[in-house]
mmCIF file of C-alpha atoms in Angstrom:
data_model
loop_
_atom_site.group_PDB
_atom_site.id
_atom_site.type_symbol
_atom_site.label_atom_id
_atom_site.label_comp_id
_atom_site.label_asym_id
_atom_site.label_seq_id
_atom_site.Cartn_x
_atom_site.Cartn_y
_atom_site.Cartn_z
ATOM 1 C CA MET A 197 100.398 105.917 5.067
ATOM 2 C CA THR A 198 97.907 104.864 7.562
ATOM 3 C CA SER A 199 94.866 107.402 7.751
ATOM 4 C CA SER A 200 93.248 108.102 10.960
ATOM 5 C CA ILE A 201 90.303 109.895 12.712
ATOM 6 C CA VAL A 202 90.499 111.666 16.079
ATOM 7 C CA VAL A 203 87.448 111.388 18.323
ATOM 8 C CA THR A 204 87.540 113.566 21.535
ATOM 9 C CA GLY A 205 85.372 112.278 24.277
ATOM 10 C CA GLY A 206 85.420 108.909 22.853
ATOM 11 C CA ALA A 207 84.729 107.191 26.142
ATOM 12 C CA GLY A 208 81.477 109.154 26.617
ATOM 13 C CA PHE A 209 78.063 108.042 25.713
ATOM 14 C CA ILE A 210 77.741 109.393 22.226
ATOM 15 C CA GLY A 211 81.521 109.212 21.562
ATOM 16 C CA ALA A 212 81.766 105.578 22.318
ATOM 17 C CA HIS A 213 78.913 104.774 19.898
ATOM 18 C CA VAL A 214 80.689 107.039 17.226
ATOM 19 C CA VAL A 215 83.916 105.063 17.860
ATOM 20 C CA ARG A 216 82.241 101.713 17.394
ATOM 21 C CA TYR A 217 80.355 102.894 14.314
ATOM 22 C CA LEU A 218 83.799 104.111 12.849
ATOM 23 C CA THR A 219 85.316 100.692 13.261
ATOM 24 C CA GLU A 220 82.353 99.194 11.413
ATOM 25 C CA VAL A 221 82.297 101.457 8.434
ATOM 26 C CA SER A 222 85.989 102.754 7.977
ATOM 27 C CA THR A 223 89.331 101.245 7.560
ATOM 28 C CA ASP A 224 90.966 104.179 9.429
ATOM 29 C CA ASP A 225 92.871 104.147 12.812
ATOM 30 C CA ILE A 226 90.636 105.572 15.417
ATOM 31 C CA VAL A 227 92.312 107.821 17.908
ATOM 32 C CA ILE A 228 90.336 108.307 21.112
ATOM 33 C CA ILE A 229 90.993 111.215 23.486
ATOM 34 C CA ASP A 230 89.229 111.252 26.708
ATOM 35 C CA LYS A 231 90.077 112.564 30.183
ATOM 36 C CA LEU A 232 87.772 109.964 31.686
ATOM 37 C CA SER A 233 85.859 112.399 33.905
ATOM 38 C CA TYR A 234 82.803 111.175 35.901
ATOM 39 C CA ALA A 235 80.856 110.394 32.627
ATOM 40 C CA GLY A 236 83.538 108.693 30.679
ATOM 41 C CA HIS A 237 84.145 105.043 31.003
ATOM 42 C CA LEU A 238 86.391 102.598 28.998
ATOM 43 C CA GLY A 239 83.797 99.853 29.670
ATOM 44 C CA ARG A 240 81.810 101.349 26.828
ATOM 45 C CA LEU A 241 84.562 100.449 24.499
ATOM 46 C CA SER A 242 85.432 97.106 25.773
ATOM 47 C CA ASP A 243 84.543 95.265 22.606
ATOM 48 C CA VAL A 244 86.882 97.682 20.296
ATOM 49 C CA ILE A 245 89.476 99.010 22.664
ATOM 50 C CA ASP A 246 92.003 96.194 21.973
ATOM 51 C CA LEU A 247 91.823 96.465 18.079
ATOM 52 C CA PRO A 248 95.189 97.189 16.544
ATOM 53 C CA ARG A 249 93.834 100.268 14.891
ATOM 54 C CA VAL A 250 92.258 101.763 17.957
ATOM 55 C CA HIS A 251 94.500 104.141 20.075
ATOM 56 C CA PHE A 252 93.394 105.549 23.365
ATOM 57 C CA TYR A 253 94.927 108.537 25.118
ATOM 58 C CA GLN A 254 93.719 109.758 28.472
ATOM 59 C CA ALA A 255 94.073 113.423 28.047
ATOM 60 C CA ASP A 256 92.335 116.771 28.340
ATOM 61 C CA VAL A 257 91.409 118.733 25.289
ATOM 62 C CA CYS A 258 92.446 121.937 27.202
ATOM 63 C CA ASP A 259 95.918 120.791 26.995
ATOM 64 C CA THR A 260 96.950 122.274 23.564
ATOM 65 C CA ALA A 261 100.558 120.966 23.620
ATOM 66 C CA LYS A 262 99.185 117.297 24.299
ATOM 67 C CA MET A 263 96.564 117.701 21.424
ATOM 68 C CA SER A 264 99.365 118.954 19.150
ATOM 69 C CA GLU A 265 101.550 116.036 20.030
ATOM 70 C CA ILE A 266 98.698 113.483 19.272
ATOM 71 C CA LEU A 267 97.822 115.102 16.030
ATOM 72 C CA GLN A 268 101.403 115.059 14.816
ATOM 73 C CA GLN A 269 101.842 111.477 15.751
ATOM 74 C CA HIS A 270 98.757 110.158 14.043
ATOM 75 C CA GLN A 271 98.251 112.392 11.061
ATOM 76 C CA PRO A 272 94.481 112.527 11.051
ATOM 77 C CA TRP A 273 92.381 113.574 8.122
ATOM 78 C CA ALA A 274 89.428 114.415 10.463
ATOM 79 C CA ILE A 275 88.936 115.468 13.976
ATOM 80 C CA MET A 276 85.395 114.764 15.661
ATOM 81 C CA HIS A 277 85.061 117.022 18.665
ATOM 82 C CA LEU A 278 82.566 115.281 21.160
ATOM 83 C CA ALA A 279 84.324 116.099 24.485
ATOM 84 C CA ALA A 280 82.170 118.270 26.462
ATOM 85 C CA GLU A 281 80.263 118.836 29.861
ATOM 86 C CA SER A 282 76.708 118.001 28.755
ATOM 87 C CA HIS A 283 74.340 117.995 31.870
ATOM 88 C CA VAL A 284 72.154 121.090 32.202
ATOM 89 C CA ASP A 285 71.628 120.695 35.909
ATOM 90 C CA ARG A 286 75.362 120.495 36.487
ATOM 91 C CA SER A 287 75.803 123.675 34.423
ATOM 92 C CA ILE A 288 73.488 125.508 36.753
ATOM 93 C CA ASP A 289 75.337 124.436 39.876
ATOM 94 C CA ALA A 290 78.902 124.935 38.569
ATOM 95 C CA PRO A 291 78.873 127.086 35.236
ATOM 96 C CA SER A 292 82.554 127.905 35.405
ATOM 97 C CA VAL A 293 83.332 124.155 34.790
ATOM 98 C CA PHE A 294 81.381 124.380 31.563
ATOM 99 C CA LEU A 295 83.178 127.537 30.621
ATOM 100 C CA HIS A 296 86.550 126.060 31.064
ATOM 101 C CA ASN A 297 85.804 122.561 29.606
ATOM 102 C CA ASN A 298 83.416 123.428 26.752
ATOM 103 C CA ILE A 299 84.784 126.932 25.539
ATOM 104 C CA GLN A 300 88.446 126.881 26.630
ATOM 105 C CA GLY A 301 88.713 123.112 25.433
ATOM 106 C CA THR A 302 87.151 123.821 22.046
ATOM 107 C CA GLN A 303 89.596 126.866 21.497
ATOM 108 C CA SER A 304 92.517 124.713 22.580
ATOM 109 C CA LEU A 305 91.703 121.922 20.305
ATOM 110 C CA LEU A 306 91.066 124.343 17.445
ATOM 111 C CA GLN A 307 94.462 125.850 17.956
ATOM 112 C CA ALA A 308 96.122 122.520 17.871
ATOM 113 C CA ALA A 309 94.122 121.441 14.937
ATOM 114 C CA LEU A 310 94.962 124.790 12.973
ATOM 115 C CA SER A 311 98.796 124.517 13.610
ATOM 116 C CA TYR A 312 98.420 120.873 12.374
ATOM 117 C CA TRP A 313 96.420 121.735 9.303
ATOM 118 C CA GLN A 314 98.576 124.549 8.300
ATOM 119 C CA GLY A 315 101.614 122.188 8.114
ATOM 120 C CA LEU A 316 99.856 119.686 5.755
ATOM 121 C CA PRO A 317 100.436 119.831 1.926
ATOM 122 C CA ALA A 318 97.668 121.443 -0.156
ATOM 123 C CA ASP A 319 95.982 118.289 -1.079
ATOM 124 C CA LEU A 320 95.683 117.103 2.471
ATOM 125 C CA GLN A 321 94.553 120.395 3.608
ATOM 126 C CA ALA A 322 91.666 120.352 1.279
ATOM 127 C CA ALA A 323 90.750 116.801 2.513
ATOM 128 C CA PHE A 324 90.867 117.671 6.105
ATOM 129 C CA ARG A 325 87.605 118.200 8.295
ATOM 130 C CA TYR A 326 87.075 119.410 11.827
ATOM 131 C CA LEU A 327 83.622 118.267 12.913
ATOM 132 C CA GLN A 328 82.000 119.999 15.924
ATOM 133 C CA VAL A 329 79.306 118.108 17.501
ATOM 134 C CA SER A 330 76.800 120.809 18.898
ATOM 135 C CA THR A 331 73.267 120.645 20.364
ATOM 136 C CA ASP A 332 69.708 121.816 19.581
ATOM 137 C CA GLU A 333 69.756 123.683 22.946
ATOM 138 C CA VAL A 334 71.818 126.524 21.317
ATOM 139 C CA PHE A 335 68.506 127.621 19.581
ATOM 140 C CA GLY A 336 66.720 128.096 22.601
ATOM 141 C CA ASP A 337 62.992 127.442 23.389
ATOM 142 C CA ALA A 338 60.913 126.499 20.207
ATOM 143 C CA GLU A 339 57.860 127.984 21.928
ATOM 144 C CA ASP A 340 59.595 131.340 21.968
ATOM 145 C CA ASN A 341 60.761 130.911 18.376
ATOM 146 C CA GLY A 342 57.530 129.800 16.903
ATOM 147 C CA TYR A 343 59.275 127.593 14.435
ATOM 148 C CA ALA A 344 61.412 124.427 14.094
ATOM 149 C CA ALA A 345 64.962 125.514 14.166
ATOM 150 C CA HIS A 346 67.285 124.985 11.210
ATOM 151 C CA GLU A 347 70.893 125.483 10.298
ATOM 152 C CA ASP A 348 70.549 129.291 9.878
ATOM 153 C CA SER A 349 68.481 130.002 13.078
ATOM 154 C CA PRO A 350 69.740 132.469 15.459
ATOM 155 C CA TYR A 351 71.447 131.288 18.821
ATOM 156 C CA ARG A 352 69.208 131.778 21.705
ATOM 157 C CA PRO A 353 70.754 129.648 24.630
ATOM 158 C CA SER A 354 68.978 129.410 27.942
ATOM 159 C CA SER A 355 71.370 127.630 30.262
ATOM 160 C CA PRO A 356 75.053 127.829 30.918
ATOM 161 C CA TYR A 357 75.455 124.610 29.317
ATOM 162 C CA SER A 358 73.723 125.777 26.023
ATOM 163 C CA ALA A 359 75.575 129.108 26.122
ATOM 164 C CA SER A 360 78.835 127.231 26.464
ATOM 165 C CA LYS A 361 78.111 125.052 23.369
ATOM 166 C CA ALA A 362 76.906 128.207 21.512
ATOM 167 C CA SER A 363 80.152 129.928 22.259
ATOM 168 C CA ALA A 364 82.295 126.884 21.160
ATOM 169 C CA ASP A 365 80.392 126.922 17.848
ATOM 170 C CA HIS A 366 81.251 130.628 17.376
ATOM 171 C CA TRP A 367 84.936 129.724 18.024
ATOM 172 C CA VAL A 368 84.664 127.024 15.452
ATOM 173 C CA GLN A 369 83.152 129.402 12.927
ATOM 174 C CA SER A 370 85.660 132.009 13.638
ATOM 175 C CA TYR A 371 88.577 129.707 12.973
ATOM 176 C CA GLN A 372 86.893 128.767 9.600
ATOM 177 C CA ARG A 373 86.319 132.351 8.605
ATOM 178 C CA THR A 374 89.674 133.912 9.987
ATOM 179 C CA PHE A 375 92.020 131.136 9.026
ATOM 180 C CA GLY A 376 90.256 128.873 6.611
ATOM 181 C CA LEU A 377 90.184 125.719 8.681
ATOM 182 C CA PRO A 378 87.668 123.290 6.945
ATOM 183 C CA THR A 379 84.946 122.876 9.593
ATOM 184 C CA LEU A 380 81.509 121.173 9.984
ATOM 185 C CA ILE A 381 78.905 121.724 12.719
ATOM 186 C CA SER A 382 76.148 119.333 13.700
ATOM 187 C CA TYR A 383 73.144 120.163 15.863
ATOM 188 C CA CYS A 384 71.594 117.131 17.357
ATOM 189 C CA SER A 385 68.400 116.643 19.432
ATOM 190 C CA ASN A 386 68.267 114.659 22.496
ATOM 191 C CA ASN A 387 70.322 111.362 22.226
ATOM 192 C CA TYR A 388 69.430 108.133 23.967
ATOM 193 C CA GLY A 389 70.504 104.568 23.645
ATOM 194 C CA PRO A 390 72.545 101.877 25.626
ATOM 195 C CA GLY A 391 75.230 103.003 27.837
ATOM 196 C CA GLN A 392 74.168 106.490 28.737
ATOM 197 C CA PHE A 393 75.346 107.887 32.083
ATOM 198 C CA PRO A 394 72.541 107.478 34.758
ATOM 199 C CA GLU A 395 72.109 111.199 35.508
ATOM 200 C CA LYS A 396 70.098 111.563 32.122
ATOM 201 C CA LEU A 397 66.444 111.272 32.146
ATOM 202 C CA ILE A 398 66.026 107.921 30.400
ATOM 203 C CA PRO A 399 68.598 105.771 32.212
ATOM 204 C CA LEU A 400 67.788 107.417 35.493
ATOM 205 C CA SER A 401 64.131 106.557 34.945
ATOM 206 C CA ILE A 402 64.780 103.038 33.964
ATOM 207 C CA GLU A 403 66.682 102.390 37.182
ATOM 208 C CA ARG A 404 63.961 104.126 39.269
ATOM 209 C CA ILE A 405 61.114 101.947 37.475
ATOM 210 C CA LYS A 406 63.215 98.800 37.979
ATOM 211 C CA ASN A 407 63.571 99.623 41.649
ATOM 212 C CA GLY A 408 59.933 100.422 42.219
ATOM 213 C CA GLU A 409 60.810 103.949 42.906
ATOM 214 C CA ARG A 410 59.036 107.097 41.859
ATOM 215 C CA ILE A 411 60.332 109.016 38.822
ATOM 216 C CA PRO A 412 61.202 112.841 39.503
ATOM 217 C CA VAL A 413 59.694 114.963 36.716
ATOM 218 C CA TYR A 414 60.396 118.673 36.423
ATOM 219 C CA GLY A 415 57.353 120.999 36.413
ATOM 220 C CA ASP A 416 54.245 119.632 34.763
ATOM 221 C CA GLY A 417 56.123 117.268 32.612
ATOM 222 C CA LEU A 418 54.814 118.671 29.344
ATOM 223 C CA GLN A 419 58.087 119.770 28.068
ATOM 224 C CA GLN A 420 58.594 118.580 24.603
ATOM 225 C CA ARG A 421 61.888 116.825 23.204
ATOM 226 C CA ASP A 422 62.924 115.151 20.129
ATOM 227 C CA TRP A 423 64.639 111.738 20.860
ATOM 228 C CA LEU A 424 67.291 110.651 18.570
ATOM 229 C CA TYR A 425 68.730 106.984 18.888
ATOM 230 C CA VAL A 426 72.509 107.447 19.304
ATOM 231 C CA VAL A 427 73.464 105.128 16.481
ATOM 232 C CA GLU A 428 71.445 107.231 14.049
ATOM 233 C CA HIS A 429 73.371 110.151 15.177
ATOM 234 C CA ALA A 430 76.796 108.333 14.661
ATOM 235 C CA ARG A 431 75.614 107.419 11.146
ATOM 236 C CA ALA A 432 74.809 111.113 10.411
ATOM 237 C CA LEU A 433 78.167 112.177 11.575
ATOM 238 C CA TRP A 434 79.934 109.747 9.341
ATOM 239 C CA LEU A 435 77.865 110.941 6.339
ATOM 240 C CA MET A 436 78.894 114.522 7.095
ATOM 241 C CA LEU A 437 82.606 113.707 7.285
ATOM 242 C CA THR A 438 82.528 111.718 4.049
ATOM 243 C CA GLN A 439 79.923 113.565 1.969
ATOM 244 C CA ALA A 440 79.549 117.007 3.014
ATOM 245 C CA GLN A 441 81.378 119.971 1.654
ATOM 246 C CA PRO A 442 83.517 121.872 4.077
ATOM 247 C CA ASN A 443 82.069 124.817 6.103
ATOM 248 C CA GLN A 444 78.641 123.471 6.389
ATOM 249 C CA CYS A 445 76.214 122.888 9.328
ATOM 250 C CA TYR A 446 73.597 120.237 9.644
ATOM 251 C CA VAL A 447 70.651 119.488 11.970
ATOM 252 C CA VAL A 448 70.179 116.020 12.951
ATOM 253 C CA ALA A 449 66.779 115.051 14.514
ATOM 254 C CA ALA A 450 64.196 112.390 14.377
ATOM 255 C CA GLY A 451 61.552 115.153 13.912
ATOM 256 C CA HIS A 452 58.968 113.707 16.315
ATOM 257 C CA PRO A 453 58.800 115.765 19.547
ATOM 258 C CA ILE A 454 56.954 114.078 22.547
ATOM 259 C CA THR A 455 56.390 115.307 26.044
ATOM 260 C CA ASN A 456 58.454 114.046 28.913
ATOM 261 C CA LEU A 457 55.288 112.506 30.260
ATOM 262 C CA GLU A 458 54.630 110.483 27.048
ATOM 263 C CA LEU A 459 58.194 109.358 26.914
ATOM 264 C CA LEU A 460 58.016 108.201 30.606
ATOM 265 C CA GLN A 461 54.732 106.267 29.838
ATOM 266 C CA ALA A 462 56.295 104.446 27.039
ATOM 267 C CA LEU A 463 59.461 103.715 29.044
ATOM 268 C CA TYR A 464 57.556 102.392 31.928
ATOM 269 C CA VAL A 465 55.528 99.964 29.821
ATOM 270 C CA GLU A 466 58.775 98.701 28.247
ATOM 271 C CA VAL A 467 60.632 98.163 31.582
ATOM 272 C CA GLN A 468 57.557 96.375 33.073
ATOM 273 C CA LYS A 469 57.196 94.208 29.914
ATOM 274 C CA GLN A 470 60.843 93.217 29.985
ATOM 275 C CA LEU A 471 60.785 92.323 33.704
ATOM 276 C CA GLY A 472 57.539 90.445 33.305
ATOM 277 C CA ARG A 473 55.607 92.698 35.676
ATOM 278 C CA PRO A 474 52.067 94.183 35.446
ATOM 279 C CA VAL A 475 51.653 97.578 33.960
ATOM 280 C CA ASN A 476 49.965 100.051 36.429
ATOM 281 C CA GLU A 477 50.072 103.964 36.677
ATOM 282 C CA VAL A 478 53.390 105.514 35.972
ATOM 283 C CA PRO A 479 55.091 106.197 39.303
ATOM 284 C CA ILE A 480 55.723 109.957 38.744
ATOM 285 C CA GLU A 481 56.884 112.524 41.427
ATOM 286 C CA PHE A 482 56.482 115.976 40.242
ATOM 287 C CA VAL A 483 59.213 118.331 41.498
ATOM 288 C CA THR A 484 60.047 122.129 41.197
ATOM 289 C CA ASP A 485 60.999 122.898 37.639
ATOM 290 C CA ARG A 486 64.538 123.582 36.524
ATOM 291 C CA LEU A 487 65.742 127.143 36.370
ATOM 292 C CA GLY A 488 65.357 128.607 32.851
ATOM 293 C CA HIS A 489 63.775 125.249 31.615
ATOM 294 C CA ASP A 490 62.952 125.385 27.767
ATOM 295 C CA ARG A 491 59.549 124.120 27.242
ATOM 296 C CA CYS A 492 60.155 122.758 23.752
ATOM 297 C CA TYR A 493 62.918 121.947 21.247
ATOM 298 C CA SER A 494 61.959 121.425 17.662
ATOM 299 C CA LEU A 495 64.376 120.849 14.723
ATOM 300 C CA ASP A 496 63.977 120.801 10.979
ATOM 301 C CA ALA A 497 66.469 118.222 9.609
ATOM 302 C CA SER A 498 65.528 118.586 5.933
ATOM 303 C CA LYS A 499 68.940 119.716 4.891
ATOM 304 C CA ILE A 500 70.848 116.541 5.844
ATOM 305 C CA LYS A 501 68.077 114.372 4.421
ATOM 306 C CA ARG A 502 68.060 116.307 1.258
ATOM 307 C CA GLU A 503 71.859 116.738 0.738
ATOM 308 C CA LEU A 504 73.210 113.649 2.359
ATOM 309 C CA GLY A 505 70.482 111.143 2.269
ATOM 310 C CA TRP A 506 70.202 110.614 5.983
ATOM 311 C CA GLN A 507 67.036 109.148 7.307
ATOM 312 C CA GLU A 508 66.073 108.043 10.833
ATOM 313 C CA GLN A 509 65.904 104.102 10.720
ATOM 314 C CA THR A 510 65.188 103.309 14.405
ATOM 315 C CA LEU A 511 61.866 104.068 15.706
ATOM 316 C CA LEU A 512 61.510 105.198 19.322
ATOM 317 C CA GLN A 513 59.761 102.277 20.396
ATOM 318 C CA ASP A 514 62.528 99.966 19.049
ATOM 319 C CA GLY A 515 65.261 102.235 20.397
ATOM 320 C CA LEU A 516 63.815 102.270 23.885
ATOM 321 C CA ALA A 517 63.368 98.440 23.872
ATOM 322 C CA ALA A 518 67.092 98.026 23.088
ATOM 323 C CA THR A 519 68.127 100.760 25.665
ATOM 324 C CA VAL A 520 65.973 99.110 28.348
ATOM 325 C CA HIS A 521 67.283 95.674 27.539
ATOM 326 C CA GLN A 522 70.919 96.955 27.884
ATOM 327 C CA ALA A 523 70.264 98.751 31.109
ATOM 328 C CA LEU A 524 68.483 95.826 32.696
ATOM 329 C CA ASN A 525 71.131 93.297 31.738
ATOM 330 C CA THR A 526 74.444 95.215 31.997
ATOM 331 C CA PRO A 527 75.961 96.989 35.237
ATOM 332 C CA LEU A 528 75.918 100.692 35.380
ATOM 333 C CA LEU A 529 79.001 102.233 33.844
ATOM 334 C CA ILE A 530 80.019 104.780 36.490
ATOM 335 C CA ALA A 531 83.734 105.904 36.651
ATOM 336 C CA GLU A 532 85.481 105.192 39.915
ATOM 337 C CA LYS A 533 86.761 108.403 41.428
#
């Protein structure tokens, strides 16, 4: 019997890297579910989408019946739920979209997963995993907390986006506690790397620097973020699936927060270097700060290092170099709508 893994949001930025990593480290069939919204693009999967063991469905996780149909057809031993609206600014402009897609979508997928799991024999039930990919933003501002967040930290979401992810996490935990569904939850810091949608800070800034334009920076630019190379995140998720006990949560973070201004300085130098241009002053334009903007995210990833042996292997400088190279040499991946 062929074994398979379902990846929702597999045509998104993180999801595509997860899919590609799975094709390298596992022999499972990979079942991709993505509705191909504005941030989803099959171009991210051009090197793996035609593999015989990769299956793609353009579908919405909010469609419980369709999710059940796919699960019954492919009989996965794991579901990796990455499908989500993820841009904070968009959540401020249209919070109801995040409520629907991130909360209702998670509940719909959970219900399909539960029905599927309950129909499995006992040994396959024990081996099954539902992995919820969450965010450090559910823990809120580290300056308010006064400590690096860990797996048992209280949730203190600040934006509609982080509130929707926090609620989705609670739904996952409730299905574990009430029904016994074997779940895992990961809390990752800011991801970056090749193929990210250009609304996010790093790809947006690369494009602005390349074009000789000013980079918009919220507030004073001293907000601190921890930047995690996306391939490191994919590796951590695989370790969770294959080595973690069920019903555990893990923080995944590089553990080196820097300010947005420091990040942009490093990014500017790298873009100019790869373009063969002189390095001058970073062309920054300070703009009105985002509503409810958290000043600092800080995470303690000691649990996943201790229990699963995960360690960050890509330094920020190296990850930025690879990201810039891809951005300067590959067309932007923007869905045609």
